[in-house]
CSV table of C-alpha atoms in Angstrom, one decimal:
chain,number,residue,atom,x,y,z
A,102,MET,CA,117.1,78.8,77.4
A,103,ARG,CA,117.9,77.0,74.2
A,104,GLY,CA,114.4,75.5,74.2
A,105,MET,CA,112.8,78.9,74.7
A,106,ARG,CA,114.8,80.3,71.7
A,107,SER,CA,113.7,77.4,69.6
A,108,LEU,CA,110.1,78.0,70.6
A,109,LYS,CA,110.5,81.7,69.7
A,110,LYS,CA,111.7,80.7,66.2
A,111,VAL,CA,108.7,78.4,65.7
A,112,ALA,CA,106.3,81.3,66.7
A,113,LEU,CA,108.1,83.8,64.5
A,114,ALA,CA,108.1,81.4,61.6
A,115,ALA,CA,104.4,80.8,62.0
A,116,ALA,CA,103.9,84.5,62.0
A,117,GLY,CA,105.9,84.9,58.8
A,118,VAL,CA,108.3,87.3,60.7
A,119,MET,CA,112.0,87.4,59.9
A,120,LEU,CA,114.6,88.4,62.4
A,121,VAL,CA,116.2,91.5,60.9
A,122,GLY,CA,119.7,92.7,61.7
A,123,SER,CA,120.1,96.4,62.5
A,124,SER,CA,123.1,98.7,62.9
A,125,ALA,CA,121.2,100.6,65.6
A,126,LYS,CA,118.9,99.1,68.3
A,127,ALA,CA,115.3,99.9,67.6
A,128,THR,CA,113.2,100.9,70.6
A,129,LEU,CA,109.7,100.5,72.0
A,130,THR,CA,108.9,103.0,74.7
A,131,ILE,CA,105.9,103.0,77.0
A,132,SER,CA,103.9,106.1,78.0
A,133,LEU,CA,100.8,106.4,80.3
A,134,VAL,CA,98.4,108.9,78.8
A,135,PRO,CA,95.3,110.1,80.8
A,136,VAL,CA,92.0,109.8,78.9
A,137,VAL,CA,88.9,111.9,79.4
A,138,ILE,CA,85.9,109.8,80.3
A,139,SER,CA,82.9,111.0,78.4
A,140,SER,CA,79.7,112.2,80.0
A,141,ALA,CA,77.8,109.6,77.9
A,142,ALA,CA,79.9,106.8,79.5
A,143,LYS,CA,79.2,108.2,83.0
A,144,THR,CA,75.5,108.3,82.2
A,145,ALA,CA,75.6,104.7,81.0
A,146,ASP,CA,77.5,103.6,84.1
A,147,PRO,CA,77.6,105.9,87.1
A,148,ALA,CA,80.5,103.9,88.5
A,149,LEU,CA,82.7,105.9,86.1
A,150,ASN,CA,82.0,109.1,88.0
A,151,ASN,CA,85.4,110.0,89.5
A,152,ALA,CA,87.0,107.0,87.8
A,153,ARG,CA,90.3,107.6,85.9
A,154,SER,CA,91.3,106.1,82.6
A,155,PHE,CA,94.7,105.8,81.0
A,156,ASP,CA,96.0,104.6,77.6
A,157,VAL,CA,99.2,102.6,77.6
A,158,ASP,CA,100.9,103.9,74.4
A,159,VAL,CA,104.0,102.6,72.7
A,160,THR,CA,106.3,104.8,70.7
A,161,GLN,CA,108.4,102.8,68.2
A,162,SER,CA,111.6,103.9,66.5
A,163,GLY,CA,112.0,103.5,62.8
A,164,GLY,CA,112.4,99.9,61.7
A,165,GLU,CA,110.6,98.3,64.7
A,166,PHE,CA,107.3,96.4,64.8
A,167,TRP,CA,105.4,95.9,68.1
A,168,ASN,CA,104.8,92.1,68.5
A,169,VAL,CA,104.2,91.1,72.1
A,170,GLY,CA,103.5,92.6,75.5
A,171,ASP,CA,103.6,91.5,79.1
A,172,MET,CA,102.0,93.5,82.0
A,173,GLN,CA,101.6,92.8,85.7
A,174,ILE,CA,99.9,95.2,88.1
A,175,ASN,CA,98.8,95.0,91.8
A,176,LEU,CA,96.8,98.0,92.8
A,177,VAL,CA,97.5,99.4,96.3
A,178,ASN,CA,94.7,98.4,98.6
A,179,SER,CA,95.7,99.5,102.1
A,180,GLY,CA,94.3,101.8,104.7
A,181,SER,CA,92.7,104.8,103.1
A,182,ILE,CA,93.9,103.8,99.6
A,183,THR,CA,91.4,101.4,97.8
A,184,GLY,CA,90.2,100.7,94.4
A,185,SER,CA,89.9,98.2,91.5
A,186,PHE,CA,90.1,97.8,87.8
A,187,TYR,CA,87.0,98.7,85.8
A,188,THR,CA,85.6,95.5,84.3
A,189,PRO,CA,81.9,96.1,83.7
A,190,THR,CA,79.2,93.9,82.4
A,191,GLY,CA,80.2,93.1,78.8
A,192,HIS,CA,83.9,93.2,79.6
A,193,SER,CA,86.3,91.8,77.1
A,194,ASN,CA,90.0,91.3,77.5
A,195,ALA,CA,90.5,92.4,73.9
A,196,LYS,CA,89.4,95.8,72.8
A,197,PRO,CA,86.3,95.6,70.6
A,198,ALA,CA,86.1,97.4,67.3
A,199,ALA,CA,82.8,99.0,68.3
A,200,PRO,CA,81.8,99.1,72.0
A,201,ALA,CA,78.1,98.1,72.5
A,202,THR,CA,77.6,100.9,75.1
A,203,ALA,CA,79.4,104.1,75.8
A,204,ASN,CA,80.9,102.9,79.1
A,205,LEU,CA,82.5,99.9,77.4
A,206,ALA,CA,84.8,102.3,75.6
A,207,TYR,CA,86.6,102.6,79.0
A,208,ASP,CA,86.7,98.9,79.8
A,209,THR,CA,90.1,97.7,80.9
A,210,ASN,CA,91.4,95.8,77.9
A,211,PHE,CA,94.2,95.3,75.4
A,212,SER,CA,94.8,96.0,71.8
A,213,THR,CA,97.5,96.0,69.1
A,214,PRO,CA,98.6,98.7,66.7
A,215,GLN,CA,95.2,99.1,64.9
A,216,PHE,CA,95.1,95.4,64.1
A,217,ASP,CA,92.3,94.9,66.6
A,218,ILE,CA,89.9,97.0,64.5
A,219,GLN,CA,91.0,96.3,60.9
A,220,SER,CA,92.7,93.6,58.9
A,221,ASN,CA,96.4,94.0,58.1
A,222,HIS,CA,96.2,91.8,55.0
A,223,THR,CA,94.3,92.2,51.8
A,224,ASN,CA,93.0,88.7,52.0
A,225,GLY,CA,90.6,89.7,54.8
A,226,ASP,CA,92.1,88.1,58.0
A,227,ALA,CA,90.3,88.4,61.2
A,228,PRO,CA,91.4,91.0,63.8
A,229,GLN,CA,95.0,90.3,64.8
A,230,ILE,CA,95.0,90.5,68.6
A,231,ASP,CA,95.4,87.6,71.0
A,232,VAL,CA,95.3,87.9,74.8
A,233,VAL,CA,97.0,84.5,75.3
A,234,GLY,CA,97.4,84.3,79.1
A,235,SER,CA,99.2,85.8,82.0
A,236,GLY,CA,102.6,87.4,81.8
A,237,ASP,CA,106.0,86.0,82.9
A,238,TYR,CA,107.8,89.2,84.0
A,239,PRO,CA,108.8,90.0,86.6
A,240,ASN,CA,106.9,87.1,88.2
A,241,GLY,CA,106.6,83.9,86.3
A,242,PRO,CA,106.1,81.5,84.8
A,243,GLY,CA,103.0,82.7,82.9
A,244,SER,CA,99.9,80.6,82.5
A,245,GLY,CA,97.2,80.2,79.8
A,246,THR,CA,94.7,82.4,81.7
A,247,ALA,CA,94.8,86.2,81.7
A,248,VAL,CA,93.9,87.9,85.0
A,249,ILE,CA,92.0,91.2,85.0
A,250,SER,CA,90.0,91.2,88.3
A,251,GLY,CA,89.7,93.4,91.3
A,252,THR,CA,93.1,94.7,92.2
A,253,THR,CA,95.1,92.3,90.0
A,254,LEU,CA,96.1,92.5,86.4
A,255,ASN,CA,98.4,89.9,84.8
A,256,VAL,CA,98.3,89.7,81.0
A,257,GLY,CA,100.4,88.6,78.1
A,258,TRP,CA,99.1,89.6,74.7
A,259,ALA,CA,100.4,89.7,71.1
A,260,ASP,CA,99.7,90.4,67.4
A,261,HIS,CA,99.2,87.6,65.0
A,262,GLU,CA,101.5,89.0,62.4
A,263,GLY,CA,103.0,92.1,63.9
A,264,GLY,CA,105.7,92.5,61.2
A,265,LEU,CA,103.4,92.4,58.2
A,266,GLY,CA,101.2,95.4,59.0
A,267,THR,CA,100.1,97.9,56.3
A,268,THR,CA,99.1,100.7,58.7
A,269,ASN,CA,101.3,103.6,59.9
A,270,THR,CA,103.1,101.2,62.2
A,271,THR,CA,105.0,99.4,59.5
A,272,GLY,CA,108.3,100.4,61.0
A,273,GLY,CA,109.3,102.9,58.4
A,274,ALA,CA,109.2,105.8,60.8
A,275,THR,CA,108.7,106.6,64.4
A,276,SER,CA,105.1,106.3,65.4
A,277,THR,CA,102.9,106.0,68.6
A,278,TYR,CA,100.0,103.7,69.1
A,279,GLN,CA,97.7,102.4,71.9
A,280,VAL,CA,98.2,98.8,73.2
A,281,ALA,CA,96.1,98.9,76.3
A,282,ARG,CA,93.5,100.9,78.3
A,283,LEU,CA,93.4,100.9,82.1
A,284,THR,CA,90.4,102.3,83.9
A,285,ILE,CA,90.7,102.6,87.7
A,286,LEU,CA,87.9,102.9,90.2
A,287,GLY,CA,88.8,104.5,93.6
A,288,ASN,CA,91.8,106.4,94.7
A,289,THR,CA,94.4,103.7,94.3
A,290,GLY,CA,97.7,103.7,92.4
A,291,ALA,CA,100.2,101.1,91.4
A,292,TYR,CA,103.6,100.2,89.8
A,293,ILE,CA,103.0,98.8,86.3
A,294,LYS,CA,105.6,96.2,85.5
A,295,GLY,CA,106.3,94.5,82.2
A,296,TYR,CA,108.0,94.5,78.8
A,297,PHE,CA,107.3,94.9,75.1
A,298,ALA,CA,109.1,93.1,72.3
A,299,GLY,CA,109.3,93.8,68.5
A,300,THR,CA,110.4,92.0,65.4
A,301,SER,CA,113.6,94.0,64.8
A,302,GLY,CA,116.0,91.6,66.4
A,303,ASN,CA,113.0,90.6,68.7
A,304,THR,CA,114.7,92.4,71.6
A,305,MET,CA,112.8,92.5,74.9
A,306,GLN,CA,112.5,96.0,76.3
A,307,ILE,CA,111.3,96.4,79.9
A,308,PHE,CA,109.2,99.5,80.7
A,309,SER,CA,111.6,102.3,81.0
A,310,THR,CA,109.3,105.4,81.5
A,311,LYS,CA,108.9,105.9,85.3
A,312,ASN,CA,106.0,108.5,84.9
A,313,ALA,CA,107.2,110.0,88.2
A,314,THR,CA,109.2,113.0,89.6
A,315,GLY,CA,111.8,113.9,92.2
A,316,ALA,CA,113.0,111.5,94.9
A,317,PHE,CA,110.0,109.3,94.3
A,318,ALA,CA,111.1,108.6,90.7
A,319,ALA,CA,114.6,107.8,91.9
A,320,GLN,CA,113.4,104.8,94.0
A,321,ILE,CA,111.5,103.2,91.1
A,322,PRO,CA,113.8,100.8,89.2
A,323,ALA,CA,113.9,100.1,85.5
A,324,GLY,CA,111.0,97.9,84.5
A,325,ALA,CA,108.2,99.8,86.3
A,326,THR,CA,105.9,102.7,85.5
A,327,TYR,CA,103.9,104.7,88.1
A,328,LEU,CA,100.1,104.7,87.8
A,329,PRO,CA,99.3,107.7,90.0
A,330,LEU,CA,97.2,107.9,93.1
A,331,PHE,CA,94.1,110.0,92.7
A,332,GLY,CA,95.1,113.5,93.6
A,333,ASP,CA,98.8,113.1,92.9
A,334,GLY,CA,99.0,115.5,89.9
A,335,ASP,CA,102.7,116.3,90.2
A,336,LEU,CA,103.6,112.5,90.2
A,337,ASP,CA,105.8,112.7,93.3
A,338,GLY,CA,104.1,109.6,94.9
A,339,ALA,CA,102.0,111.5,97.4
A,340,VAL,CA,98.9,113.8,97.6
A,341,GLY,CA,100.3,116.8,99.4
A,342,GLY,CA,100.9,120.5,99.6
A,343,SER,CA,102.3,120.8,96.1
A,344,ASP,CA,99.1,119.4,94.6
A,345,VAL,CA,97.0,121.9,96.6
A,346,THR,CA,99.3,124.7,95.3
A,347,ASN,CA,99.1,123.5,91.7
A,348,ALA,CA,95.4,123.3,91.8
A,349,GLY,CA,95.1,126.7,93.3
A,350,ASN,CA,97.5,128.3,90.8
A,351,GLN,CA,95.8,126.7,87.8
A,352,PHE,CA,92.2,127.0,89.0
A,353,GLY,CA,89.9,127.7,86.1
A,354,SER,CA,92.5,126.7,83.4
A,355,GLY,CA,92.0,124.2,80.7
A,356,THR,CA,89.5,123.1,78.1
A,357,PRO,CA,86.7,120.6,78.9
A,358,GLY,CA,87.5,117.2,77.3
A,359,VAL,CA,91.1,118.0,76.4
A,360,ILE,CA,93.9,116.7,78.5
A,361,ASN,CA,96.8,119.2,79.0
A,362,PRO,CA,99.8,117.5,80.6
A,363,ALA,CA,101.0,120.9,81.9
A,364,LEU,CA,97.9,121.3,84.1
A,365,THR,CA,99.0,119.1,87.0
A,366,GLY,CA,96.1,120.4,89.0
A,367,ASP,CA,93.6,118.5,86.8
A,368,VAL,CA,93.7,115.4,88.9
A,369,ASP,CA,90.3,114.1,87.8
A,370,GLY,CA,91.3,114.1,84.1
A,371,ASP,CA,88.4,116.2,82.7
A,372,GLY,CA,90.6,118.8,81.1
A,373,VAL,CA,89.8,121.6,83.5
A,374,VAL,CA,91.2,122.5,86.9
A,375,GLY,CA,88.1,123.1,89.0
A,376,GLY,CA,86.2,122.4,92.1
A,377,ASN,CA,86.2,118.6,91.8
A,378,ASP,CA,90.0,118.6,91.6
A,379,VAL,CA,90.2,120.6,94.8
A,380,THR,CA,87.7,118.2,96.4
A,381,GLN,CA,89.6,115.1,95.3
A,382,ILE,CA,93.0,116.5,96.5
A,383,GLY,CA,91.4,117.3,99.8
A,384,ASN,CA,89.7,113.9,100.2
A,385,ASN,CA,93.0,112.1,99.4
A,386,PHE,CA,95.4,114.5,101.1
A,387,GLY,CA,98.2,112.6,102.9
A,388,ASN,CA,97.9,109.4,100.8
A,389,GLN,CA,101.3,108.1,99.8
A,390,MET,CA,102.5,105.3,97.6
A,391,PRO,CA,104.4,102.5,99.4
A,392,SER,CA,108.0,102.2,98.4
A,393,PHE,CA,108.6,99.9,95.5
A,394,PRO,CA,107.7,97.1,95.2
A,395,GLY,CA,104.5,97.9,97.1
A,396,PRO,CA,102.1,95.5,98.6
A,397,ALA,CA,101.9,91.9,97.4
A,398,GLN,CA,104.7,92.4,95.0
A,399,VAL,CA,108.3,91.1,94.8
A,400,ALA,CA,111.4,92.9,93.6
A,401,LEU,CA,112.2,92.8,89.9
A,402,GLY,CA,114.4,89.9,89.0
A,403,ALA,CA,116.7,89.5,86.1
A,404,LEU,CA,115.0,90.2,82.8
A,405,VAL,CA,114.0,87.0,80.9
A,406,PRO,CA,115.5,87.6,77.4
A,407,GLU,CA,112.6,85.8,75.7
A,408,PRO,CA,108.8,85.6,76.3
A,409,SER,CA,107.6,82.8,78.5
A,410,SER,CA,107.0,79.4,76.9
A,411,VAL,CA,103.4,79.6,77.9
A,412,LEU,CA,102.9,82.9,76.1
A,413,LEU,CA,104.6,81.8,73.0
A,414,ILE,CA,102.8,78.4,72.9
A,415,GLY,CA,99.5,80.3,73.0
A,416,LEU,CA,100.6,82.7,70.4
A,417,GLY,CA,102.1,80.0,68.2
A,418,ALA,CA,98.8,78.0,68.3
A,419,SER,CA,96.8,81.0,67.2
A,420,LEU,CA,99.2,81.9,64.5
A,421,LEU,CA,99.2,78.4,63.0
A,422,GLY,CA,95.4,78.4,63.1
A,423,SER,CA,95.4,81.7,61.3
A,424,ARG,CA,97.7,80.4,58.6
A,425,ARG,CA,95.5,77.3,58.1
A,426,ARG,CA,92.6,79.6,57.4
A,427,LYS,CA,94.4,81.4,54.6
């Protein structure tokens, strides 16, 4: 543990980040936000028809700076439940500033608080994101290779100099920003597991938003967030009668291209509760998430209080390289 703390200090020093004392614990909270897939993207790649896309957003409290993230996902692939992550031709683990084609805007990839599309220093540094390898929580150790393939996602990523930003995420006030986009083909779902860390005391914070309801939410432990099955609009872990009722009661409601979280019948994420929602609920009726931890996963272990050595080594190397270029 002492070696890991020393390595963290090396990485933070390379980043020019200071550990800051605080009278109140700053927080980084995850949210999973549905994203409307544009008609242009579906035209560019018909595989996106009936795909679903989600942004992983972080809300920071005042005084915090997002610095590093770790995420592990195994999509359910059993019986009538199948699917995969969308990684099209032209895929990049890091979000591009300007996607070359409309469909690449929905590639499964990772970003940082605006630093992936603009410099956060006046001297013109390169974009600040590093996808440095696989994660270390809850299953570790991490490695130097990120995995985004088929039904598996295992990624550790970070910001070169997360505490030195000049954007609206400088820590002066509460703000929300995107750090990943997950696009799912098929009707599958998953438990998203991982943590974020910031530079205010550098405290690791496991995912605390369950994104689920009722008894299903109660069985999901801290450290996991539900990525819903196709058709499970009310987030109770199953496609059932309540989803049919919601779609019926809300039929015709909504605005095309605008997500309304109150419209739980809009399971295809196009902004309107309509015929395709009814079709998808019918096609997937009876599908149910396995109890946590789900297939090919293990129970959450004790939270590792620092990032893995592999993650920090990769980050430290990139930071030192960045500093040499200045």
